[in-house]
């Protein structure tokens, strides 16, 4: 072999080995401080369960919405500081498919009014690069906030592990240097009428990781929710939320400080209003990122023949979670699941992956029943598990879908773990909420599994490939 062919092979080998080496490191690297956080448990009675529900009754759409109004209250009542961390913060959607309320504008107006009322208050908005099409467009809401001296932090997710290592291991050494441009020519993936995307922005998008949290926090109260309250196109989705007070606020602020630190910003020291609560029947704990999966698997592992498990979720695909559900049912636990049919995304029809494939896998198992939410353009966007045994109920809910990307330290997520007596009023509230949907009490909420049953072999294989490799949008 001639010398130049040997050198060519060496160069090719180096170009191949660099992504392989980087991929291994980035897939397994140490996480930033206070990411994948598991806080202490606090006893309290200061917790409120909220929800948004969209359903059909007498052939008309009915909206029961509690979350946005409460979020605006938390903003309006703030005296010392505000932190808003929302994954989607825009009004991008295909308006030819329908019109939605101006939720993003309402939150923006409330923040601006709060700044005018208190010019020196610390107000910080954390969000994801998806809202600027990864640097290809300006976001008018962010410009308004910044014009009013409100900090807007586009989260730097590079310090997180790579959920799509096959691609990201190539992107990090070779492609990330292709910077986004606001002179792009590629179609806008989120709004056909929006500004065009650039090559650099789409190269970034394919990393498939995000700040997916949904939190609003002031010195006395915080909301953790599954709802993208600052996204117009999400306004009709069904979601859940929790409002908490007391010492857990410090943990929430600490977890948000960790996200700000990743972006090169330090949230200021703040003072929280002291709570009169020193004890209570509820035990609450903040868990983020991979610690959410730990909590979910722990709750499922404790379920037996005396347990009921009620699950409502927008996406379920994580193999360990699926296995945990099967094993709980095998031990005798009664499992009821309400899943989004994965057919609607802001006017775009989806193919049902992964929920229909997971449902088809679970339904043949004894003690497992699945119903699909009867969506009509909107999504069943909640994410929760309720496990009840002889004496106690555990509720886990928040921003995290039950997928590998949401639960394996790739996305930024934030959930609550709530333990309560089986006889507690909150236990009745959440069970009434679930049972109403399951039984279609006073409205059309859910349909039988068979309506969206899909046994297509290639879709099952495609779901498993996407979940295993990270080459997916769920």
Short mmCIF file of N, CA, C and O in Angstrom, two decimals, residues 201-244:
data_model
loop_
_atom_site.label_atom_id
_atom_site.label_comp_id
_atom_site.label_asym_id
_atom_site.label_seq_id
_atom_site.Cartn_x
_atom_site.Cartn_y
_atom_site.Cartn_z
N UNK A 201 -29.32 25.95 13.03
CA UNK A 201 -30.35 25.73 14.04
C UNK A 201 -30.90 24.31 13.96
O UNK A 201 -31.16 23.68 14.99
N UNK A 202 -31.08 23.81 12.75
CA UNK A 202 -31.58 22.45 12.62
C UNK A 202 -30.54 21.41 13.03
O UNK A 202 -30.89 20.35 13.55
N UNK A 203 -29.28 21.72 12.82
CA UNK A 203 -28.24 20.82 13.31
C UNK A 203 -28.27 20.74 14.83
O UNK A 203 -28.00 19.68 15.42
N UNK A 204 -28.60 21.85 15.49
CA UNK A 204 -28.72 21.87 16.94
C UNK A 204 -29.97 21.13 17.40
O UNK A 204 -29.95 20.35 18.36
N UNK A 205 -31.07 21.34 16.71
CA UNK A 205 -32.35 20.73 17.08
C UNK A 205 -32.25 19.22 17.18
O UNK A 205 -32.84 18.59 18.07
N UNK A 206 -31.48 18.59 16.29
CA UNK A 206 -31.46 17.12 16.20
C UNK A 206 -30.78 16.48 17.41
O UNK A 206 -30.83 15.27 17.59
N UNK A 207 -30.20 17.29 18.29
CA UNK A 207 -29.68 16.73 19.53
C UNK A 207 -30.79 16.20 20.43
O UNK A 207 -30.54 15.38 21.33
N UNK A 208 -32.01 16.67 20.25
CA UNK A 208 -33.19 16.16 20.97
C UNK A 208 -33.01 16.20 22.48
O UNK A 208 -33.16 15.18 23.17
N UNK A 209 -32.72 17.36 23.03
CA UNK A 209 -32.76 17.52 24.48
C UNK A 209 -33.16 18.95 24.78
O UNK A 209 -32.96 19.85 23.95
N UNK A 210 -33.70 19.15 25.99
CA UNK A 210 -34.34 20.44 26.24
C UNK A 210 -34.47 20.71 27.73
O UNK A 210 -34.37 19.81 28.56
N UNK A 211 -34.70 21.97 28.05
CA UNK A 211 -35.20 22.34 29.37
C UNK A 211 -36.72 22.21 29.29
O UNK A 211 -37.42 23.08 28.79
N UNK A 212 -37.21 21.11 29.83
CA UNK A 212 -38.62 20.74 29.69
C UNK A 212 -39.41 21.05 30.95
O UNK A 212 -40.57 20.64 31.10
N UNK A 213 -38.83 21.80 31.89
CA UNK A 213 -39.52 22.10 33.15
C UNK A 213 -40.66 23.10 32.95
O UNK A 213 -40.67 23.85 31.97
N UNK A 214 -41.58 23.10 33.92
CA UNK A 214 -42.71 24.03 33.91
C UNK A 214 -42.96 24.47 35.35
O UNK A 214 -43.69 23.80 36.10
N UNK A 215 -42.37 25.60 35.74
CA UNK A 215 -42.39 26.06 37.13
C UNK A 215 -42.63 27.56 37.17
O UNK A 215 -42.08 28.31 36.35
N UNK A 216 -43.43 28.01 38.13
CA UNK A 216 -43.55 29.43 38.46
C UNK A 216 -43.39 29.55 39.97
O UNK A 216 -44.09 28.86 40.73
N UNK A 217 -42.47 30.41 40.42
CA UNK A 217 -42.06 30.44 41.82
C UNK A 217 -41.92 31.87 42.31
O UNK A 217 -41.29 32.70 41.65
N UNK A 218 -42.52 32.15 43.48
CA UNK A 218 -42.22 33.40 44.17
C UNK A 218 -41.82 33.07 45.61
O UNK A 218 -41.56 31.91 45.94
N UNK A 219 -41.75 34.05 46.47
CA UNK A 219 -41.22 33.84 47.82
C UNK A 219 -42.18 33.08 48.73
O UNK A 219 -41.79 32.62 49.81
N UNK A 220 -43.43 32.91 48.32
CA UNK A 220 -44.40 32.25 49.20
C UNK A 220 -45.08 31.04 48.57
O UNK A 220 -45.59 30.17 49.31
N UNK A 221 -45.10 30.95 47.25
CA UNK A 221 -45.78 29.83 46.60
C UNK A 221 -45.05 29.45 45.33
O UNK A 221 -44.37 30.27 44.71
N UNK A 222 -45.23 28.19 44.92
CA UNK A 222 -44.69 27.73 43.64
C UNK A 222 -45.69 26.79 42.99
O UNK A 222 -46.41 26.05 43.67
N UNK A 223 -45.73 26.84 41.68
CA UNK A 223 -46.51 25.88 40.90
C UNK A 223 -45.56 25.01 40.09
O UNK A 223 -44.70 25.52 39.37
N UNK A 224 -45.71 23.69 40.22
CA UNK A 224 -45.07 22.74 39.33
C UNK A 224 -46.18 22.08 38.53
O UNK A 224 -47.17 21.61 39.09
N UNK A 225 -46.01 22.01 37.22
CA UNK A 225 -47.12 21.59 36.38
C UNK A 225 -46.62 20.80 35.18
O UNK A 225 -45.43 20.80 34.86
N UNK A 226 -47.55 20.14 34.52
CA UNK A 226 -47.26 19.48 33.24
C UNK A 226 -47.58 20.40 32.07
O UNK A 226 -47.35 20.03 30.91
N UNK A 227 -48.09 21.60 32.35
CA UNK A 227 -48.63 22.48 31.31
C UNK A 227 -47.61 23.50 30.83
O UNK A 227 -46.92 24.13 31.64
N UNK A 228 -47.54 23.68 29.52
CA UNK A 228 -46.77 24.77 28.93
C UNK A 228 -47.66 26.02 28.91
O UNK A 228 -48.30 26.34 27.91
N UNK A 229 -47.68 26.71 30.04
CA UNK A 229 -48.63 27.81 30.23
C UNK A 229 -48.32 29.02 29.38
O UNK A 229 -49.16 29.91 29.24
N UNK A 230 -47.11 29.09 28.84
CA UNK A 230 -46.71 30.22 28.02
C UNK A 230 -46.66 29.86 26.54
O UNK A 230 -45.89 30.44 25.78
N UNK A 231 -47.48 28.91 26.14
CA UNK A 231 -47.53 28.50 24.73
C UNK A 231 -48.97 28.49 24.26
O UNK A 231 -49.80 27.72 24.76
N UNK A 232 -49.27 29.37 23.33
CA UNK A 232 -50.65 29.50 22.87
C UNK A 232 -51.22 28.17 22.36
O UNK A 232 -52.35 27.81 22.66
N UNK A 233 -50.42 27.45 21.57
CA UNK A 233 -50.89 26.21 20.97
C UNK A 233 -51.20 25.12 21.97
O UNK A 233 -51.84 24.12 21.62
N UNK A 234 -50.75 25.28 23.21
CA UNK A 234 -51.01 24.28 24.25
C UNK A 234 -52.19 24.66 25.14
O UNK A 234 -52.47 23.97 26.13
N UNK A 235 -52.89 25.72 24.80
CA UNK A 235 -53.89 26.30 25.70
C UNK A 235 -55.05 25.37 26.02
O UNK A 235 -55.66 25.48 27.08
N UNK A 236 -55.38 24.45 25.10
CA UNK A 236 -56.52 23.58 25.31
C UNK A 236 -56.13 22.20 25.82
O UNK A 236 -56.99 21.33 26.01
N UNK A 237 -54.85 21.96 26.04
CA UNK A 237 -54.43 20.65 26.51
C UNK A 237 -54.94 20.37 27.92
O UNK A 237 -55.10 21.28 28.74
N UNK A 238 -55.16 19.10 28.22
CA UNK A 238 -55.48 18.67 29.58
C UNK A 238 -54.18 18.46 30.34
O UNK A 238 -53.25 17.80 29.84
N UNK A 239 -54.10 19.03 31.55
CA UNK A 239 -52.86 19.01 32.33
C UNK A 239 -53.17 18.96 33.82
O UNK A 239 -54.32 19.17 34.23
N UNK A 240 -52.12 18.72 34.61
CA UNK A 240 -52.23 18.79 36.07
C UNK A 240 -51.19 19.78 36.60
O UNK A 240 -50.24 20.15 35.90
N UNK A 241 -51.37 20.18 37.86
CA UNK A 241 -50.40 21.04 38.51
C UNK A 241 -50.53 20.97 40.02
O UNK A 241 -51.56 20.53 40.54
N UNK A 242 -49.48 21.37 40.71
CA UNK A 242 -49.46 21.41 42.16
C UNK A 242 -48.98 22.79 42.61
O UNK A 242 -48.02 23.33 42.03
N UNK A 243 -49.60 23.33 43.62
CA UNK A 243 -49.14 24.57 44.24
C UNK A 243 -48.67 24.22 45.65
O UNK A 243 -49.42 23.62 46.42
N UNK A 244 -47.42 24.58 45.95
CA UNK A 244 -46.83 24.22 47.24
C UNK A 244 -46.32 25.47 47.94
O UNK A 244 -46.06 26.50 47.32
#
